[in-house]
PDB file of C-alpha atoms in Angstrom:
ATOM      1  CA  MET A   8      13.574   2.164   5.548  1.00  0.00           C
ATOM      2  CA  LYS A   9      11.770   4.954   7.326  1.00  0.00           C
ATOM      3  CA  THR A  10       9.100   4.743  10.002  1.00  0.00           C
ATOM      4  CA  PHE A  11       6.506   7.321  10.982  1.00  0.00           C
ATOM      5  CA  ILE A  12       4.831   6.775  14.361  1.00  0.00           C
ATOM      6  CA  LYS A  13       1.851   8.580  15.854  1.00  0.00           C
ATOM      7  CA  ARG A  14       0.905   7.284  19.283  1.00  0.00           C
ATOM      8  CA  ARG A  15      -1.229   8.294  22.257  1.00  0.00           C
ATOM      9  CA  GLU A  16      -1.458   6.388  25.515  1.00  0.00           C
ATOM     10  CA  LYS A  17      -5.260   6.427  25.597  1.00  0.00           C
ATOM     11  CA  ASN A  18      -5.699   4.912  22.129  1.00  0.00           C
ATOM     12  CA  THR A  19      -6.819   1.297  21.863  1.00  0.00           C
ATOM     13  CA  GLU A  20      -6.600   0.802  18.088  1.00  0.00           C
ATOM     14  CA  LEU A  21      -3.582   0.654  15.791  1.00  0.00           C
ATOM     15  CA  VAL A  22      -3.277   1.006  12.018  1.00  0.00           C
ATOM     16  CA  VAL A  23      -0.067  -0.209  10.387  1.00  0.00           C
ATOM     17  CA  VAL A  24       0.502   0.978   6.814  1.00  0.00           C
ATOM     18  CA  TYR A  25       3.096  -0.382   4.405  1.00  0.00           C
ATOM     19  CA  ALA A  26       3.447   2.189   1.627  1.00  0.00           C
ATOM     20  CA  GLY A  27       4.523   1.576  -1.955  1.00  0.00           C
ATOM     21  CA  TRP A  28       7.589   2.755  -3.841  1.00  0.00           C
ATOM     22  CA  GLY A  29       8.430   6.443  -4.148  1.00  0.00           C
ATOM     23  CA  ILE A  30       6.212   7.562  -1.298  1.00  0.00           C
ATOM     24  CA  ASP A  31       6.597   9.642   1.841  1.00  0.00           C
ATOM     25  CA  GLU A  32       4.324  10.430   4.774  1.00  0.00           C
ATOM     26  CA  ASN A  33       2.362  13.101   2.849  1.00  0.00           C
ATOM     27  CA  MET A  34       0.084  10.480   1.293  1.00  0.00           C
ATOM     28  CA  PHE A  35      -0.815   8.613   4.474  1.00  0.00           C
ATOM     29  CA  VAL A  36      -0.500  10.785   7.573  1.00  0.00           C
ATOM     30  CA  PRO A  37      -3.512  13.010   6.617  1.00  0.00           C
ATOM     31  CA  LEU A  38      -5.824  10.039   7.280  1.00  0.00           C
ATOM     32  CA  SER A  39      -4.543   9.603  10.806  1.00  0.00           C
ATOM     33  CA  SER A  40      -7.042  10.546  13.523  1.00  0.00           C
ATOM     34  CA  ASP A  41      -6.308  11.378  17.148  1.00  0.00           C
ATOM     35  CA  ASP A  42      -8.153   8.317  18.455  1.00  0.00           C
ATOM     36  CA  THR A  43      -6.037   5.762  16.547  1.00  0.00           C
ATOM     37  CA  ASP A  44      -2.308   5.032  16.680  1.00  0.00           C
ATOM     38  CA  LEU A  45      -0.455   4.874  13.361  1.00  0.00           C
ATOM     39  CA  ILE A  46       2.749   3.189  12.227  1.00  0.00           C
ATOM     40  CA  LEU A  47       3.780   3.930   8.643  1.00  0.00           C
ATOM     41  CA  PHE A  48       6.635   2.116   6.884  1.00  0.00           C
ATOM     42  CA  TYR A  49       8.013   3.664   3.688  1.00  0.00           C
ATOM     43  CA  ASP A  50      11.192   4.407   1.709  1.00  0.00           C
ATOM     44  CA  TYR A  51      12.545   0.849   1.691  1.00  0.00           C
ATOM     45  CA  SER A  52      16.041   1.849   0.614  1.00  0.00           C
ATOM     46  CA  ALA A  53      18.229  -0.243   2.913  1.00  0.00           C
ATOM     47  CA  ASP A  54      18.265  -3.197   5.289  1.00  0.00           C
ATOM     48  CA  GLU A  55      17.824  -0.975   8.308  1.00  0.00           C
ATOM     49  CA  ALA A  56      16.622  -1.973  11.752  1.00  0.00           C
ATOM     50  CA  LEU A  57      12.914  -1.566  12.355  1.00  0.00           C
ATOM     51  CA  VAL A  58      11.922   1.359  14.527  1.00  0.00           C
ATOM     52  CA  LEU A  59       8.891   0.422  16.610  1.00  0.00           C
ATOM     53  CA  PRO A  60       7.196   1.967  19.639  1.00  0.00           C
ATOM     54  CA  GLU A  61       6.969   0.189  22.951  1.00  0.00           C
ATOM     55  CA  ILE A  62       4.494  -2.680  22.784  1.00  0.00           C
ATOM     56  CA  LYS A  63       0.930  -1.806  23.757  1.00  0.00           C
ATOM     57  CA  ILE A  64      -2.226  -3.856  24.074  1.00  0.00           C
ATOM     58  CA  TYR A  65      -4.735  -2.895  21.383  1.00  0.00           C
ATOM     59  CA  THR A  66      -8.357  -3.942  20.934  1.00  0.00           C
ATOM     60  CA  ARG A  67      -7.893  -3.919  17.138  1.00  0.00           C
ATOM     61  CA  VAL A  68      -4.826  -3.896  14.908  1.00  0.00           C
ATOM     62  CA  THR A  69      -5.252  -3.394  11.163  1.00  0.00           C
ATOM     63  CA  VAL A  70      -2.506  -3.824   8.567  1.00  0.00           C
ATOM     64  CA  ILE A  71      -2.913  -2.036   5.232  1.00  0.00           C
ATOM     65  CA  GLY A  72      -0.514  -2.813   2.405  1.00  0.00           C
ATOM     66  CA  TRP A  73      -0.735  -0.446  -0.568  1.00  0.00           C
ATOM     67  CA  SER A  74       0.863  -1.114  -3.965  1.00  0.00           C
ATOM     68  CA  LEU A  75       4.326  -2.649  -3.395  1.00  0.00           C
ATOM     69  CA  GLY A  76       3.512  -2.326   0.287  1.00  0.00           C
ATOM     70  CA  VAL A  77       1.538  -5.571  -0.028  1.00  0.00           C
ATOM     71  CA  TRP A  78       4.830  -7.317  -0.757  1.00  0.00           C
ATOM     72  CA  ALA A  79       6.620  -5.270   1.925  1.00  0.00           C
ATOM     73  CA  ALA A  80       4.093  -6.324   4.559  1.00  0.00           C
ATOM     74  CA  GLU A  81       4.843  -9.977   3.866  1.00  0.00           C
ATOM     75  CA  HIS A  82       8.589  -9.346   3.727  1.00  0.00           C
ATOM     76  CA  LEU A  83       8.729  -7.422   7.015  1.00  0.00           C
ATOM     77  CA  SER A  84       5.848  -8.762   9.090  1.00  0.00           C
ATOM     78  CA  GLY A  85       7.909 -11.466  10.761  1.00  0.00           C
ATOM     79  CA  LYS A  86      10.351  -8.848  12.052  1.00  0.00           C
ATOM     80  CA  THR A  87       7.800  -6.485  13.590  1.00  0.00           C
ATOM     81  CA  GLY A  88       6.101  -8.779  16.082  1.00  0.00           C
ATOM     82  CA  ILE A  89       2.811  -7.057  15.210  1.00  0.00           C
ATOM     83  CA  LYS A  90      -0.144  -9.448  15.167  1.00  0.00           C
ATOM     84  CA  PRO A  91      -2.967  -7.900  13.112  1.00  0.00           C
ATOM     85  CA  ASP A  92      -6.660  -8.645  13.461  1.00  0.00           C
ATOM     86  CA  ILE A  93      -7.478  -7.355   9.966  1.00  0.00           C
ATOM     87  CA  LYS A  94      -5.228  -7.380   6.895  1.00  0.00           C
ATOM     88  CA  ILE A  95      -6.170  -5.338   3.815  1.00  0.00           C
ATOM     89  CA  ALA A  96      -4.231  -5.425   0.531  1.00  0.00           C
ATOM     90  CA  VAL A  97      -4.855  -2.371  -1.658  1.00  0.00           C
ATOM     91  CA  ASN A  98      -3.889  -2.316  -5.338  1.00  0.00           C
ATOM     92  CA  GLY A  99      -1.043  -4.773  -5.062  1.00  0.00           C
ATOM     93  CA  THR A 100      -0.111  -8.430  -4.661  1.00  0.00           C
ATOM     94  CA  PRO A 101       2.594 -10.345  -2.766  1.00  0.00           C
ATOM     95  CA  VAL A 102       4.301 -11.081  -6.117  1.00  0.00           C
ATOM     96  CA  PRO A 103       4.618  -7.562  -7.573  1.00  0.00           C
ATOM     97  CA  ALA A 104       7.303  -8.265 -10.199  1.00  0.00           C
ATOM     98  CA  ASP A 105       5.458 -10.814 -12.288  1.00  0.00           C
ATOM     99  CA  ASP A 106       3.943 -10.847 -15.775  1.00  0.00           C
ATOM    100  CA  ARG A 107       0.779 -12.653 -14.648  1.00  0.00           C
ATOM    101  CA  TYR A 108       0.271 -11.576 -11.042  1.00  0.00           C
ATOM    102  CA  GLY A 109       2.010  -8.205 -10.823  1.00  0.00           C
ATOM    103  CA  ILE A 110       3.768  -5.479 -12.786  1.00  0.00           C
ATOM    104  CA  PRO A 111       5.633  -6.899 -15.812  1.00  0.00           C
ATOM    105  CA  LEU A 112       9.318  -7.258 -15.010  1.00  0.00           C
ATOM    106  CA  ARG A 113      10.349  -5.315 -18.126  1.00  0.00           C
ATOM    107  CA  ILE A 114       8.445  -2.275 -16.849  1.00  0.00           C
ATOM    108  CA  ILE A 115      10.126  -2.384 -13.434  1.00  0.00           C
ATOM    109  CA  GLU A 116      13.557  -2.816 -15.027  1.00  0.00           C
ATOM    110  CA  GLY A 117      12.825  -0.066 -17.552  1.00  0.00           C
ATOM    111  CA  THR A 118      11.856   2.299 -14.744  1.00  0.00           C
ATOM    112  CA  LEU A 119      14.977   1.411 -12.777  1.00  0.00           C
ATOM    113  CA  ASN A 120      17.250   2.027 -15.769  1.00  0.00           C
ATOM    114  CA  ASN A 121      15.602   5.254 -16.969  1.00  0.00           C
ATOM    115  CA  LEU A 122      14.540   7.003 -13.791  1.00  0.00           C
ATOM    116  CA  GLY A 123      14.452  10.787 -13.994  1.00  0.00           C
ATOM    117  CA  GLU A 124      12.511  13.774 -12.682  1.00  0.00           C
ATOM    118  CA  LYS A 125      10.171  13.780 -15.681  1.00  0.00           C
ATOM    119  CA  ASN A 126       9.436  10.075 -15.349  1.00  0.00           C
ATOM    120  CA  MET A 127       8.696  10.438 -11.648  1.00  0.00           C
ATOM    121  CA  MET A 128       6.109  13.142 -12.280  1.00  0.00           C
ATOM    122  CA  LYS A 129       4.459  10.836 -14.813  1.00  0.00           C
ATOM    123  CA  TYR A 130       4.463   8.107 -12.173  1.00  0.00           C
ATOM    124  CA  TYR A 131       2.772  10.345  -9.603  1.00  0.00           C
ATOM    125  CA  TYR A 132       0.285  11.435 -12.251  1.00  0.00           C
ATOM    126  CA  ARG A 133      -0.623   7.777 -12.884  1.00  0.00           C
ATOM    127  CA  ILE A 134      -0.947   7.167  -9.140  1.00  0.00           C
ATOM    128  CA  PHE A 135      -3.748   9.731  -8.960  1.00  0.00           C
ATOM    129  CA  GLY A 136      -5.129   8.694 -12.339  1.00  0.00           C
ATOM    130  CA  ASP A 137      -6.022  11.944 -14.081  1.00  0.00           C
ATOM    131  CA  ARG A 138      -5.180  15.633 -14.113  1.00  0.00           C
ATOM    132  CA  LYS A 139      -8.135  16.658 -11.945  1.00  0.00           C
ATOM    133  CA  SER A 140      -7.229  14.230  -9.166  1.00  0.00           C
ATOM    134  CA  PHE A 141      -3.538  15.085  -9.502  1.00  0.00           C
ATOM    135  CA  GLU A 142      -4.203  18.808  -9.056  1.00  0.00           C
ATOM    136  CA  GLU A 143      -6.613  18.228  -6.173  1.00  0.00           C
ATOM    137  CA  ASN A 144      -3.996  16.199  -4.314  1.00  0.00           C
ATOM    138  CA  ARG A 145      -0.857  18.237  -4.953  1.00  0.00           C
ATOM    139  CA  GLU A 146      -0.206  18.545  -1.223  1.00  0.00           C
ATOM    140  CA  ARG A 147       0.055  14.749  -1.035  1.00  0.00           C
ATOM    141  CA  ILE A 148       2.642  14.393  -3.797  1.00  0.00           C
ATOM    142  CA  PRO A 149       5.825  12.945  -2.224  1.00  0.00           C
ATOM    143  CA  ARG A 150       8.865  15.172  -1.821  1.00  0.00           C
ATOM    144  CA  ARG A 151      11.757  12.802  -2.384  1.00  0.00           C
ATOM    145  CA  THR A 152      15.170  13.209  -3.984  1.00  0.00           C
ATOM    146  CA  LEU A 153      15.861  11.343  -7.201  1.00  0.00           C
ATOM    147  CA  ARG A 154      18.747   9.538  -5.512  1.00  0.00           C
ATOM    148  CA  SER A 155      16.512   8.229  -2.737  1.00  0.00           C
ATOM    149  CA  LEU A 156      13.976   6.996  -5.307  1.00  0.00           C
ATOM    150  CA  GLN A 157      16.690   5.181  -7.258  1.00  0.00           C
ATOM    151  CA  ASP A 158      18.132   3.595  -4.125  1.00  0.00           C
ATOM    152  CA  GLU A 159      14.728   2.433  -2.963  1.00  0.00           C
ATOM    153  CA  LEU A 160      13.686   0.916  -6.288  1.00  0.00           C
ATOM    154  CA  ARG A 161      16.987  -0.927  -6.627  1.00  0.00           C
ATOM    155  CA  TRP A 162      16.629  -2.324  -3.093  1.00  0.00           C
ATOM    156  CA  LEU A 163      13.052  -3.400  -3.806  1.00  0.00           C
ATOM    157  CA  TYR A 164      14.040  -4.970  -7.112  1.00  0.00           C
ATOM    158  CA  ASN A 165      16.830  -7.005  -5.530  1.00  0.00           C
ATOM    159  CA  ARG A 166      14.625  -8.196  -2.655  1.00  0.00           C
ATOM    160  CA  MET A 167      11.670  -9.010  -4.879  1.00  0.00           C
ATOM    161  CA  MET A 168      13.898 -11.230  -6.992  1.00  0.00           C
ATOM    162  CA  GLU A 169      14.562 -13.236  -3.810  1.00  0.00           C
ATOM    163  CA  GLN A 170      10.849 -13.503  -3.024  1.00  0.00           C
ATOM    164  CA  SER A 171       9.782 -16.606  -1.140  1.00  0.00           C
ATOM    165  CA  ASP A 172       6.313 -18.114  -1.424  1.00  0.00           C
ATOM    166  CA  PRO A 173       3.613 -15.784  -0.033  1.00  0.00           C
ATOM    167  CA  SER A 174       2.487 -16.839   3.425  1.00  0.00           C
ATOM    168  CA  PHE A 175       0.476 -13.871   4.720  1.00  0.00           C
ATOM    169  CA  LYS A 176      -3.263 -14.458   5.004  1.00  0.00           C
ATOM    170  CA  TRP A 177      -4.903 -11.323   3.640  1.00  0.00           C
ATOM    171  CA  ASP A 178      -8.513 -10.863   4.701  1.00  0.00           C
ATOM    172  CA  TYR A 179      -9.407  -8.392   1.958  1.00  0.00           C
ATOM    173  CA  ALA A 180      -8.008  -7.383  -1.425  1.00  0.00           C
ATOM    174  CA  VAL A 181      -9.168  -4.019  -2.776  1.00  0.00           C
ATOM    175  CA  ILE A 182      -8.688  -3.625  -6.535  1.00  0.00           C
ATOM    176  CA  SER A 183      -9.139  -0.345  -8.428  1.00  0.00           C
ATOM    177  CA  GLU A 184     -10.491  -0.823 -11.925  1.00  0.00           C
ATOM    178  CA  LYS A 185      -8.801   2.384 -13.163  1.00  0.00           C
ATOM    179  CA  ASP A 186      -5.372   1.557 -11.721  1.00  0.00           C
ATOM    180  CA  ARG A 187      -2.661   2.808 -14.112  1.00  0.00           C
ATOM    181  CA  VAL A 188       0.273   1.552 -12.026  1.00  0.00           C
ATOM    182  CA  PHE A 189      -0.493  -2.011 -10.919  1.00  0.00           C
ATOM    183  CA  PRO A 190      -2.568  -3.785 -13.623  1.00  0.00           C
ATOM    184  CA  PRO A 191      -6.058  -4.595 -12.251  1.00  0.00           C
ATOM    185  CA  ALA A 192      -6.231  -7.786 -14.330  1.00  0.00           C
ATOM    186  CA  ALA A 193      -3.005  -9.044 -12.756  1.00  0.00           C
ATOM    187  CA  GLN A 194      -4.326  -8.284  -9.286  1.00  0.00           C
ATOM    188  CA  LEU A 195      -7.534 -10.160 -10.008  1.00  0.00           C
ATOM    189  CA  ASN A 196      -5.572 -13.092 -11.457  1.00  0.00           C
ATOM    190  CA  TYR A 197      -3.637 -13.401  -8.230  1.00  0.00           C
ATOM    191  CA  TRP A 198      -6.359 -12.850  -5.666  1.00  0.00           C
ATOM    192  CA  LYS A 199      -8.648 -15.358  -7.341  1.00  0.00           C
ATOM    193  CA  THR A 200      -6.070 -17.975  -6.364  1.00  0.00           C
ATOM    194  CA  ARG A 201      -6.393 -16.987  -2.701  1.00  0.00           C
ATOM    195  CA  LYS A 202      -9.685 -18.532  -1.645  1.00  0.00           C
ATOM    196  CA  ASP A 203      -9.396 -17.138   1.878  1.00  0.00           C
ATOM    197  CA  THR A 204      -9.275 -13.510   0.670  1.00  0.00           C
ATOM    198  CA  LYS A 205     -12.407 -11.465  -0.031  1.00  0.00           C
ATOM    199  CA  ILE A 206     -12.098  -9.313  -3.158  1.00  0.00           C
ATOM    200  CA  LEU A 207     -13.599  -5.842  -3.475  1.00  0.00           C
ATOM    201  CA  THR A 208     -13.326  -3.985  -6.800  1.00  0.00           C
ATOM    202  CA  LEU A 209     -13.861  -0.229  -6.958  1.00  0.00           C
ATOM    203  CA  PRO A 210     -14.117   2.246  -9.872  1.00  0.00           C
ATOM    204  CA  MET A 211     -11.063   4.175  -8.635  1.00  0.00           C
ATOM    205  CA  ASN A 212      -7.390   4.908  -9.360  1.00  0.00           C
ATOM    206  CA  HIS A 213      -4.186   3.499  -7.847  1.00  0.00           C
ATOM    207  CA  TYR A 214      -4.259   5.832  -4.843  1.00  0.00           C
ATOM    208  CA  ILE A 215      -7.686   5.654  -3.241  1.00  0.00           C
ATOM    209  CA  LEU A 216      -7.259   6.709   0.379  1.00  0.00           C
ATOM    210  CA  ASN A 217      -8.044  10.345  -0.400  1.00  0.00           C
ATOM    211  CA  LYS A 218     -11.670   9.224  -0.824  1.00  0.00           C
ATOM    212  CA  TRP A 219     -12.070   8.623   2.921  1.00  0.00           C
ATOM    213  CA  PRO A 220     -11.649  11.114   5.773  1.00  0.00           C
ATOM    214  CA  ASP A 221      -9.665   8.716   7.976  1.00  0.00           C
ATOM    215  CA  TYR A 222      -8.471   5.130   8.346  1.00  0.00           C
ATOM    216  CA  HIS A 223     -11.459   4.172  10.488  1.00  0.00           C
ATOM    217  CA  SER A 224     -13.846   5.051   7.668  1.00  0.00           C
ATOM    218  CA  PHE A 225     -11.809   3.164   5.074  1.00  0.00           C
ATOM    219  CA  ILE A 226     -11.451   0.034   7.201  1.00  0.00           C
ATOM    220  CA  ASP A 227     -15.153   0.009   8.081  1.00  0.00           C
ATOM    221  CA  PHE A 228     -16.051   0.455   4.399  1.00  0.00           C
ATOM    222  CA  VAL A 229     -13.901  -2.485   3.323  1.00  0.00           C
ATOM    223  CA  CYS A 230     -15.160  -4.748   6.086  1.00  0.00           C
ATOM    224  CA  GLU A 231     -18.780  -3.877   5.309  1.00  0.00           C
ATOM    225  CA  HIS A 232     -18.656  -4.148   1.514  1.00  0.00           C
ATOM    226  CA  GLY A 233     -16.063  -6.884   1.169  1.00  0.00           C
ATOM    227  CA  ARG A 234     -18.099  -9.615   2.794  1.00  0.00           C
ATOM    228  CA  GLY A 235     -18.547 -11.673  -0.385  1.00  0.00           C
ATOM    229  CA  ARG A 236     -15.892 -13.566  -2.314  1.00  0.00           C
ATOM    230  CA  THR A 237     -15.770 -11.083  -5.218  1.00  0.00           C
ATOM    231  CA  LYS A 238     -17.811  -7.929  -5.190  1.00  0.00           C
ATOM    232  CA  ARG A 239     -17.870  -4.731  -7.209  1.00  0.00           C
ATOM    233  CA  LYS A 240     -18.875  -1.667  -5.262  1.00  0.00           C
ATOM    234  CA  GLU A 241     -19.957   1.581  -6.874  1.00  0.00           C
ATOM    235  CA  THR A 242     -19.111   4.458  -4.568  1.00  0.00           C
ATOM    236  CA  THR A 243     -19.720   8.179  -4.651  1.00  0.00           C
ATOM    237  CA  LEU A 244     -17.239   9.065  -1.922  1.00  0.00           C
ATOM    238  CA  GLN A 245     -15.594  12.417  -2.505  1.00  0.00           C
TER     239      GLN A 245
END
């Protein structure tokens, strides 16, 4: 596992991001602002020791799990010692390899057994949803070796098969209606069983963070519009 840390002594807020499979810092660091510390976990390819900065006192700590990062947040949270004030799940569930609540197991196994450069580009294309969005976000496309992608997916597959019952209390679940990676219906099926989680559906694709200038804006948007139990929000963010 890899860790990206951006930290300044004067900052009083922390954002902790658990990325999904096949990702690097290119998709998440651009949202980092100078007034907020950032810890990004990604490339879950081995049982490596967590790399964390020295403990600081923050006025607000927000955890964002994206895609398989929702599962990763639950799997790793007990080892970090980080106590979040806000927890936001984005386009994922704590049971990601599941026919009803996640990505069908046959699809994950098929990807694992047939992974190649061509398939990975199709995967990144689906993350952004369409050709226009893909081309507009080329600088955010991960730059990973095929071997590292294979190692990570196999590690994730093995750990997900050992999944214990979800225990994380997510405050918000953001679901993209146009998600071509993690079925929106499966996400909705799961989050409707979690009565303590507010659901916000958006007319977006799997990767949505490019629609906000920084993490502050995204977090404030979710907290403002996700107040109800289930709510659909039309947005014109560019």
